[in-house]
């Protein structure tokens, strides 16, 4: 939840990359992720945060896809 919340609030890609790494360092890779996604988060934690121009758009896309059935987009419902 924290990652989703912050990914929608922090607009600066480098700041968001650092914050996501901090969250993973503090809380670990979420246990509910499948093996592939858990592996990708571990790779992000190790070195992917240095490639924010690639990693952040992918992370944001996946977070939006994974939560699209739970969180309503205000723009679509006004």
PDB file of N, CA and C in Angstrom:
ATOM      1  N   UNK A   1       0.827  -1.199   0.000  1.00  0.00           N
ATOM      2  CA  UNK A   1       0.000   0.000   0.000  1.00  0.00           C
ATOM      3  C   UNK A   1       0.862   1.250   0.000  1.00  0.00           C
ATOM      4  N   UNK A   2       1.892   1.226   0.798  1.00  0.00           N
ATOM      5  CA  UNK A   2       2.758   2.398   0.892  1.00  0.00           C
ATOM      6  C   UNK A   2       3.421   2.689  -0.459  1.00  0.00           C
ATOM      7  N   UNK A   3       3.843   1.640  -1.142  1.00  0.00           N
ATOM      8  CA  UNK A   3       4.475   1.824  -2.438  1.00  0.00           C
ATOM      9  C   UNK A   3       3.484   2.409  -3.440  1.00  0.00           C
ATOM     10  N   UNK A   4       2.269   1.912  -3.442  1.00  0.00           N
ATOM     11  CA  UNK A   4       1.247   2.432  -4.339  1.00  0.00           C
ATOM     12  C   UNK A   4       0.950   3.885  -4.022  1.00  0.00           C
ATOM     13  N   UNK A   5       0.774   4.196  -2.769  1.00  0.00           N
ATOM     14  CA  UNK A   5       0.476   5.556  -2.349  1.00  0.00           C
ATOM     15  C   UNK A   5       1.582   6.513  -2.769  1.00  0.00           C
ATOM     16  N   UNK A   6       2.793   6.155  -2.492  1.00  0.00           N
ATOM     17  CA  UNK A   6       3.903   7.053  -2.803  1.00  0.00           C
ATOM     18  C   UNK A   6       4.178   7.136  -4.294  1.00  0.00           C
ATOM     19  N   UNK A   7       3.932   6.067  -5.027  1.00  0.00           N
ATOM     20  CA  UNK A   7       4.158   6.123  -6.474  1.00  0.00           C
ATOM     21  C   UNK A   7       3.185   7.058  -7.164  1.00  0.00           C
ATOM     22  N   UNK A   8       2.036   7.302  -6.540  1.00  0.00           N
ATOM     23  CA  UNK A   8       1.082   8.234  -7.137  1.00  0.00           C
ATOM     24  C   UNK A   8       1.314   9.664  -6.668  1.00  0.00           C
ATOM     25  N   UNK A   9       2.086   9.849  -5.608  1.00  0.00           N
ATOM     26  CA  UNK A   9       2.309  11.188  -5.071  1.00  0.00           C
ATOM     27  C   UNK A   9       3.648  11.791  -5.454  1.00  0.00           C
ATOM     28  N   UNK A  10       4.675  10.983  -5.540  1.00  0.00           N
ATOM     29  CA  UNK A  10       6.015  11.484  -5.857  1.00  0.00           C
ATOM     30  C   UNK A  10       6.168  11.552  -7.365  1.00  0.00           C
ATOM     31  N   UNK A  11       6.328  12.735  -7.880  1.00  0.00           N
ATOM     32  CA  UNK A  11       6.416  12.928  -9.338  1.00  0.00           C
ATOM     33  C   UNK A  11       7.836  12.806  -9.874  1.00  0.00           C
ATOM     34  N   UNK A  12       8.830  13.115  -9.057  1.00  0.00           N
ATOM     35  CA  UNK A  12      10.221  13.057  -9.479  1.00  0.00           C
ATOM     36  C   UNK A  12      10.673  11.596  -9.532  1.00  0.00           C
ATOM     37  N   UNK A  13      11.082  11.154 -10.697  1.00  0.00           N
ATOM     38  CA  UNK A  13      11.423   9.741 -10.911  1.00  0.00           C
ATOM     39  C   UNK A  13      12.584   9.279 -10.027  1.00  0.00           C
ATOM     40  N   UNK A  14      13.617  10.097  -9.891  1.00  0.00           N
ATOM     41  CA  UNK A  14      14.765   9.720  -9.066  1.00  0.00           C
ATOM     42  C   UNK A  14      14.393   9.634  -7.588  1.00  0.00           C
ATOM     43  N   UNK A  15      13.574  10.559  -7.121  1.00  0.00           N
ATOM     44  CA  UNK A  15      13.128  10.523  -5.720  1.00  0.00           C
ATOM     45  C   UNK A  15      12.270   9.293  -5.469  1.00  0.00           C
ATOM     46  N   UNK A  16      11.407   8.977  -6.425  1.00  0.00           N
ATOM     47  CA  UNK A  16      10.557   7.804  -6.276  1.00  0.00           C
ATOM     48  C   UNK A  16      11.394   6.525  -6.291  1.00  0.00           C
ATOM     49  N   UNK A  17      12.394   6.463  -7.157  1.00  0.00           N
ATOM     50  CA  UNK A  17      13.269   5.287  -7.213  1.00  0.00           C
ATOM     51  C   UNK A  17      13.963   5.077  -5.872  1.00  0.00           C
ATOM     52  N   UNK A  18      14.455   6.152  -5.285  1.00  0.00           N
ATOM     53  CA  UNK A  18      15.124   6.049  -3.986  1.00  0.00           C
ATOM     54  C   UNK A  18      14.135   5.647  -2.898  1.00  0.00           C
ATOM     55  N   UNK A  19      12.926   6.201  -2.956  1.00  0.00           N
ATOM     56  CA  UNK A  19      11.926   5.893  -1.924  1.00  0.00           C
ATOM     57  C   UNK A  19      11.483   4.435  -2.008  1.00  0.00           C
ATOM     58  N   UNK A  20      11.276   3.922  -3.198  1.00  0.00           N
ATOM     59  CA  UNK A  20      10.876   2.520  -3.349  1.00  0.00           C
ATOM     60  C   UNK A  20      11.985   1.603  -2.834  1.00  0.00           C
ATOM     61  N   UNK A  21      13.232   1.939  -3.129  1.00  0.00           N
ATOM     62  CA  UNK A  21      14.344   1.138  -2.596  1.00  0.00           C
ATOM     63  C   UNK A  21      14.333   1.181  -1.068  1.00  0.00           C
ATOM     64  N   UNK A  22      14.102   2.347  -0.485  1.00  0.00           N
ATOM     65  CA  UNK A  22      14.037   2.473   0.971  1.00  0.00           C
ATOM     66  C   UNK A  22      12.923   1.602   1.546  1.00  0.00           C
ATOM     67  N   UNK A  23      11.765   1.608   0.886  1.00  0.00           N
ATOM     68  CA  UNK A  23      10.646   0.786   1.358  1.00  0.00           C
ATOM     69  C   UNK A  23      10.976  -0.705   1.293  1.00  0.00           C
ATOM     70  N   UNK A  24      11.622  -1.129   0.212  1.00  0.00           N
ATOM     71  CA  UNK A  24      12.000  -2.534   0.088  1.00  0.00           C
ATOM     72  C   UNK A  24      13.059  -2.877   1.138  1.00  0.00           C
ATOM     73  N   UNK A  25      14.022  -1.977   1.345  1.00  0.00           N
ATOM     74  CA  UNK A  25      15.049  -2.214   2.370  1.00  0.00           C
ATOM     75  C   UNK A  25      14.412  -2.341   3.752  1.00  0.00           C
ATOM     76  N   UNK A  26      13.436  -1.495   4.030  1.00  0.00           N
ATOM     77  CA  UNK A  26      12.818  -1.473   5.360  1.00  0.00           C
ATOM     78  C   UNK A  26      11.853  -2.634   5.583  1.00  0.00           C
ATOM     79  N   UNK A  27      10.977  -2.876   4.598  1.00  0.00           N
ATOM     80  CA  UNK A  27       9.906  -3.860   4.788  1.00  0.00           C
ATOM     81  C   UNK A  27      10.137  -5.186   4.063  1.00  0.00           C
ATOM     82  N   UNK A  28      11.117  -5.222   3.180  1.00  0.00           N
ATOM     83  CA  UNK A  28      11.377  -6.428   2.405  1.00  0.00           C
ATOM     84  C   UNK A  28      10.472  -6.505   1.185  1.00  0.00           C
ATOM     85  N   UNK A  29      10.710  -7.507   0.386  1.00  0.00           N
ATOM     86  CA  UNK A  29       9.893  -7.758  -0.801  1.00  0.00           C
ATOM     87  C   UNK A  29       8.565  -8.350  -0.328  1.00  0.00           C
ATOM     88  N   UNK A  30       7.444  -7.795  -0.786  1.00  0.00           N
ATOM     89  CA  UNK A  30       6.146  -8.323  -0.340  1.00  0.00           C
ATOM     90  C   UNK A  30       6.012  -9.830  -0.587  1.00  0.00           C
ATOM     91  N   UNK A  31       5.519 -10.534   0.401  1.00  0.00           N
ATOM     92  CA  UNK A  31       5.407 -11.993   0.325  1.00  0.00           C
ATOM     93  C   UNK A  31       4.321 -12.466  -0.631  1.00  0.00           C
ATOM     94  N   UNK A  32       3.359 -11.610  -0.927  1.00  0.00           N
ATOM     95  CA  UNK A  32       2.261 -12.021  -1.799  1.00  0.00           C
ATOM     96  C   UNK A  32       2.643 -12.037  -3.274  1.00  0.00           C
ATOM     97  N   UNK A  33       3.812 -11.508  -3.622  1.00  0.00           N
ATOM     98  CA  UNK A  33       4.233 -11.482  -5.022  1.00  0.00           C
ATOM     99  C   UNK A  33       4.556 -12.889  -5.502  1.00  0.00           C
ATOM    100  N   UNK A  34       4.322 -13.122  -6.787  1.00  0.00           N
ATOM    101  CA  UNK A  34       4.746 -14.397  -7.354  1.00  0.00           C
ATOM    102  C   UNK A  34       6.278 -14.419  -7.436  1.00  0.00           C
ATOM    103  N   UNK A  35       6.846 -15.568  -7.724  1.00  0.00           N
ATOM    104  CA  UNK A  35       8.306 -15.717  -7.703  1.00  0.00           C
ATOM    105  C   UNK A  35       8.996 -14.780  -8.682  1.00  0.00           C
ATOM    106  N   UNK A  36       8.418 -14.622  -9.845  1.00  0.00           N
ATOM    107  CA  UNK A  36       9.006 -13.751 -10.869  1.00  0.00           C
ATOM    108  C   UNK A  36       9.066 -12.313 -10.389  1.00  0.00           C
ATOM    109  N   UNK A  37       7.941 -11.803  -9.881  1.00  0.00           N
ATOM    110  CA  UNK A  37       7.904 -10.415  -9.425  1.00  0.00           C
ATOM    111  C   UNK A  37       8.778 -10.199  -8.193  1.00  0.00           C
ATOM    112  N   UNK A  38       8.820 -11.178  -7.302  1.00  0.00           N
ATOM    113  CA  UNK A  38       9.691 -11.081  -6.127  1.00  0.00           C
ATOM    114  C   UNK A  38      11.152 -10.994  -6.571  1.00  0.00           C
ATOM    115  N   UNK A  39      11.509 -11.796  -7.557  1.00  0.00           N
ATOM    116  CA  UNK A  39      12.867 -11.758  -8.097  1.00  0.00           C
ATOM    117  C   UNK A  39      13.167 -10.382  -8.701  1.00  0.00           C
ATOM    118  N   UNK A  40      12.212  -9.830  -9.448  1.00  0.00           N
ATOM    119  CA  UNK A  40      12.421  -8.517 -10.060  1.00  0.00           C
ATOM    120  C   UNK A  40      12.582  -7.427  -9.006  1.00  0.00           C
ATOM    121  N   UNK A  41      11.821  -7.507  -7.931  1.00  0.00           N
ATOM    122  CA  UNK A  41      11.970  -6.524  -6.853  1.00  0.00           C
ATOM    123  C   UNK A  41      13.336  -6.666  -6.176  1.00  0.00           C
ATOM    124  N   UNK A  42      13.818  -7.878  -6.035  1.00  0.00           N
ATOM    125  CA  UNK A  42      15.143  -8.078  -5.444  1.00  0.00           C
ATOM    126  C   UNK A  42      16.233  -7.524  -6.360  1.00  0.00           C
ATOM    127  N   UNK A  43      16.050  -7.680  -7.657  1.00  0.00           N
ATOM    128  CA  UNK A  43      17.001  -7.111  -8.609  1.00  0.00           C
ATOM    129  C   UNK A  43      16.940  -5.579  -8.576  1.00  0.00           C
ATOM    130  N   UNK A  44      15.738  -5.054  -8.442  1.00  0.00           N
ATOM    131  CA  UNK A  44      15.581  -3.606  -8.319  1.00  0.00           C
ATOM    132  C   UNK A  44      16.316  -3.116  -7.074  1.00  0.00           C
ATOM    133  N   UNK A  45      16.123  -3.820  -5.976  1.00  0.00           N
ATOM    134  CA  UNK A  45      16.761  -3.447  -4.711  1.00  0.00           C
ATOM    135  C   UNK A  45      18.285  -3.469  -4.850  1.00  0.00           C
ATOM    136  N   UNK A  46      18.800  -4.447  -5.551  1.00  0.00           N
ATOM    137  CA  UNK A  46      20.247  -4.604  -5.696  1.00  0.00           C
ATOM    138  C   UNK A  46      20.864  -3.536  -6.598  1.00  0.00           C
ATOM    139  N   UNK A  47      20.259  -3.307  -7.771  1.00  0.00           N
ATOM    140  CA  UNK A  47      20.867  -2.355  -8.700  1.00  0.00           C
ATOM    141  C   UNK A  47      19.875  -1.634  -9.603  1.00  0.00           C
ATOM    142  N   UNK A  48      18.664  -2.103  -9.682  1.00  0.00           N
ATOM    143  CA  UNK A  48      17.683  -1.513 -10.604  1.00  0.00           C
ATOM    144  C   UNK A  48      17.331  -0.074 -10.303  1.00  0.00           C
ATOM    145  N   UNK A  49      17.436   0.327  -9.039  1.00  0.00           N
ATOM    146  CA  UNK A  49      17.105   1.698  -8.682  1.00  0.00           C
ATOM    147  C   UNK A  49      18.038   2.706  -9.355  1.00  0.00           C
ATOM    148  N   UNK A  50      19.188   2.238  -9.823  1.00  0.00           N
ATOM    149  CA  UNK A  50      20.105   3.113 -10.569  1.00  0.00           C
ATOM    150  C   UNK A  50      19.603   3.360 -11.996  1.00  0.00           C
ATOM    151  N   UNK A  51      18.673   2.541 -12.439  1.00  0.00           N
ATOM    152  CA  UNK A  51      18.114   2.649 -13.792  1.00  0.00           C
ATOM    153  C   UNK A  51      16.659   3.083 -13.708  1.00  0.00           C
ATOM    154  N   UNK A  52      16.443   4.177 -12.984  1.00  0.00           N
ATOM    155  CA  UNK A  52      15.080   4.655 -12.720  1.00  0.00           C
ATOM    156  C   UNK A  52      14.313   4.971 -13.999  1.00  0.00           C
ATOM    157  N   UNK A  53      14.998   5.376 -15.051  1.00  0.00           N
ATOM    158  CA  UNK A  53      14.333   5.727 -16.305  1.00  0.00           C
ATOM    159  C   UNK A  53      13.643   4.523 -16.934  1.00  0.00           C
ATOM    160  N   UNK A  54      14.089   3.319 -16.588  1.00  0.00           N
ATOM    161  CA  UNK A  54      13.456   2.090 -17.064  1.00  0.00           C
ATOM    162  C   UNK A  54      12.544   1.508 -15.989  1.00  0.00           C
ATOM    163  N   UNK A  55      13.059   1.417 -14.772  1.00  0.00           N
ATOM    164  CA  UNK A  55      12.366   0.705 -13.693  1.00  0.00           C
ATOM    165  C   UNK A  55      11.089   1.395 -13.228  1.00  0.00           C
ATOM    166  N   UNK A  56      11.115   2.696 -13.046  1.00  0.00           N
ATOM    167  CA  UNK A  56       9.957   3.396 -12.469  1.00  0.00           C
ATOM    168  C   UNK A  56       8.725   3.307 -13.363  1.00  0.00           C
ATOM    169  N   UNK A  57       8.820   3.553 -14.663  1.00  0.00           N
ATOM    170  CA  UNK A  57       7.617   3.383 -15.493  1.00  0.00           C
ATOM    171  C   UNK A  57       7.045   1.960 -15.437  1.00  0.00           C
ATOM    172  N   UNK A  58       7.911   0.963 -15.372  1.00  0.00           N
ATOM    173  CA  UNK A  58       7.453  -0.424 -15.293  1.00  0.00           C
ATOM    174  C   UNK A  58       6.757  -0.677 -13.960  1.00  0.00           C
ATOM    175  N   UNK A  59       7.353  -0.220 -12.879  1.00  0.00           N
ATOM    176  CA  UNK A  59       6.752  -0.402 -11.554  1.00  0.00           C
ATOM    177  C   UNK A  59       5.395   0.288 -11.486  1.00  0.00           C
ATOM    178  N   UNK A  60       5.323   1.524 -11.961  1.00  0.00           N
ATOM    179  CA  UNK A  60       4.050   2.262 -11.918  1.00  0.00           C
ATOM    180  C   UNK A  60       2.979   1.560 -12.748  1.00  0.00           C
ATOM    181  N   UNK A  61       3.358   1.064 -13.915  1.00  0.00           N
ATOM    182  CA  UNK A  61       2.405   0.367 -14.778  1.00  0.00           C
ATOM    183  C   UNK A  61       1.862  -0.875 -14.076  1.00  0.00           C
ATOM    184  N   UNK A  62       2.743  -1.653 -13.477  1.00  0.00           N
ATOM    185  CA  UNK A  62       2.315  -2.879 -12.795  1.00  0.00           C
ATOM    186  C   UNK A  62       1.457  -2.573 -11.572  1.00  0.00           C
ATOM    187  N   UNK A  63       1.817  -1.545 -10.814  1.00  0.00           N
ATOM    188  CA  UNK A  63       1.006  -1.170  -9.661  1.00  0.00           C
ATOM    189  C   UNK A  63      -0.403  -0.769 -10.092  1.00  0.00           C
ATOM    190  N   UNK A  64      -0.491  -0.008 -11.163  1.00  0.00           N
ATOM    191  CA  UNK A  64      -1.814   0.407 -11.666  1.00  0.00           C
ATOM    192  C   UNK A  64      -2.615  -0.786 -12.174  1.00  0.00           C
ATOM    193  N   UNK A  65      -1.953  -1.686 -12.888  1.00  0.00           N
ATOM    194  CA  UNK A  65      -2.653  -2.864 -13.403  1.00  0.00           C
ATOM    195  C   UNK A  65      -3.136  -3.755 -12.263  1.00  0.00           C
ATOM    196  N   UNK A  66      -2.269  -3.956 -11.271  1.00  0.00           N
ATOM    197  CA  UNK A  66      -2.601  -4.845 -10.164  1.00  0.00           C
ATOM    198  C   UNK A  66      -3.713  -4.303  -9.281  1.00  0.00           C
ATOM    199  N   UNK A  67      -3.878  -2.987  -9.252  1.00  0.00           N
ATOM    200  CA  UNK A  67      -4.887  -2.385  -8.376  1.00  0.00           C
ATOM    201  C   UNK A  67      -6.079  -1.823  -9.139  1.00  0.00           C
ATOM    202  N   UNK A  68      -6.115  -1.999 -10.447  1.00  0.00           N
ATOM    203  CA  UNK A  68      -7.166  -1.374 -11.261  1.00  0.00           C
ATOM    204  C   UNK A  68      -8.570  -1.859 -10.900  1.00  0.00           C
ATOM    205  N   UNK A  69      -8.702  -3.070 -10.399  1.00  0.00           N
ATOM    206  CA  UNK A  69     -10.023  -3.584 -10.048  1.00  0.00           C
ATOM    207  C   UNK A  69     -10.445  -3.165  -8.644  1.00  0.00           C
ATOM    208  N   UNK A  70      -9.494  -2.631  -7.891  1.00  0.00           N
ATOM    209  CA  UNK A  70      -9.769  -2.240  -6.507  1.00  0.00           C
ATOM    210  C   UNK A  70      -9.909  -0.727  -6.359  1.00  0.00           C
ATOM    211  N   UNK A  71      -9.053   0.019  -7.055  1.00  0.00           N
ATOM    212  CA  UNK A  71      -9.033   1.468  -6.934  1.00  0.00           C
ATOM    213  C   UNK A  71      -9.655   2.084  -8.174  1.00  0.00           C
ATOM    214  N   UNK A  72     -10.623   2.946  -7.966  1.00  0.00           N
ATOM    215  CA  UNK A  72     -11.325   3.600  -9.077  1.00  0.00           C
ATOM    216  C   UNK A  72     -10.563   4.829  -9.530  1.00  0.00           C
ATOM    217  N   UNK A  73     -10.501   5.033 -10.815  1.00  0.00           N
ATOM    218  CA  UNK A  73      -9.870   6.205 -11.392  1.00  0.00           C
ATOM    219  C   UNK A  73     -10.909   7.319 -11.397  1.00  0.00           C
ATOM    220  N   UNK A  74     -10.655   8.366 -10.653  1.00  0.00           N
ATOM    221  CA  UNK A  74     -11.611   9.462 -10.522  1.00  0.00           C
ATOM    222  C   UNK A  74     -11.942  10.084 -11.878  1.00  0.00           C
ATOM    223  N   UNK A  75     -10.961  10.179 -12.760  1.00  0.00           N
ATOM    224  CA  UNK A  75     -11.174  10.796 -14.065  1.00  0.00           C
ATOM    225  C   UNK A  75     -12.213  10.027 -14.886  1.00  0.00           C
ATOM    226  N   UNK A  76     -12.260   8.712 -14.728  1.00  0.00           N
ATOM    227  CA  UNK A  76     -13.209   7.914 -15.506  1.00  0.00           C
ATOM    228  C   UNK A  76     -14.623   7.980 -14.948  1.00  0.00           C
ATOM    229  N   UNK A  77     -14.774   8.457 -13.704  1.00  0.00           N
ATOM    230  CA  UNK A  77     -16.079   8.397 -13.044  1.00  0.00           C
ATOM    231  C   UNK A  77     -16.651   9.770 -12.732  1.00  0.00           C
ATOM    232  N   UNK A  78     -16.146  10.812 -13.364  1.00  0.00           N
ATOM    233  CA  UNK A  78     -16.708  12.148 -13.116  1.00  0.00           C
ATOM    234  C   UNK A  78     -17.421  12.664 -14.324  1.00  0.00           C
TER     235      UNK A  78
END
